[in-house]
C-alpha atoms as one frame of an Amber mdcrd trajectory, in Angstrom:
protein
 -31.826  13.385  23.143 -33.562  13.498  26.828 -32.778   9.632  26.445 -29.740
   9.689  25.575 -28.603  12.098  28.435 -28.962  15.434  26.886 -30.541  18.585
  28.125 -33.057  19.692  25.673 -34.446  22.966  25.431 -36.953  24.574  23.171
 -35.316  28.135  22.929 -31.443  28.535  22.479 -30.701  31.271  25.054 -27.425
  33.244  24.507 -24.489  33.290  26.987 -24.483  29.459  28.463 -22.373  27.370
  27.897 -21.674  25.902  23.940 -25.045  24.603  22.895 -25.782  22.288  19.629
 -28.700  23.492  17.801 -30.227  20.372  15.791 -31.503  20.815  12.282 -33.286
  18.213   9.923 -34.365  17.769   6.615 -35.737  15.379   4.807 -34.397  14.517
   0.740 -35.890  12.266  -1.896 -34.384  12.118  -5.368 -37.136  11.320  -7.928
 -34.624  11.680 -10.873 -33.016   7.775  -8.906 -36.464   6.380  -7.393 -34.167
   6.201  -4.270 -35.798   5.957  -0.902 -36.136   9.441   0.819 -33.740  10.512
   3.680 -33.911  12.322   7.180 -30.479  14.768   7.138 -29.919  15.522  10.628
 -26.957  17.769  11.439 -25.495  19.288  14.752 -24.444  22.774  14.526 -22.534
  24.719  17.474 -24.465  27.821  18.095 -21.535  30.322  18.843 -19.571  29.339
  15.753 -22.137  27.732  13.431 -19.507  25.023  12.767 -21.509  21.504  12.006
 -20.218  18.821  15.058 -22.559  15.798  13.789 -23.930  14.620  11.023 -26.075
  11.684   9.862 -28.573  10.324   7.570 -31.373   7.850   7.884 -33.842   5.999
   5.224 -37.124   6.836   5.645 -38.472   2.987   5.161 -39.360   0.402   7.275
 -36.033   1.087   9.367 -38.171   4.502  10.957 -41.621   4.130  10.590 -43.240
   6.330  13.053 -41.400   9.998  13.498 -40.387   8.477  17.201 -38.700   5.583
  15.269 -37.182   8.373  12.834 -36.012  10.654  16.088 -34.635   7.609  18.040
 -32.521   6.628  14.588 -31.429  10.126  13.967 -30.025   9.922  17.706 -27.872
   7.043  17.672 -26.668   7.835  13.994 -25.034  10.919  15.259 -23.782   8.763
  18.409 -22.302   6.358  16.933 -19.892   8.637  15.242 -17.232  10.419  18.146
 -17.910  14.742  18.201 -14.654  16.398  17.439 -13.473  18.474  20.522 -13.225
  22.252  18.812  -9.420  23.336  19.685
């Protein structure tokens, strides 16, 4: 995300400007024999509201961890993030 102009911190500190936490996990439905998916969520740390979400297939599109991270960031940025009221 740094490469796309975001400030990235390893630890979230209280009292700072609005911050988003990155939450990710993989999922594969064995019954459907579907490919594994990387699910990515951005959540507002003050309200807990999900402000961005995306899924990236973990096949030849993203074979390495770095390629997966870049694909996830591109997918999140492809959709506009709603501005809180």
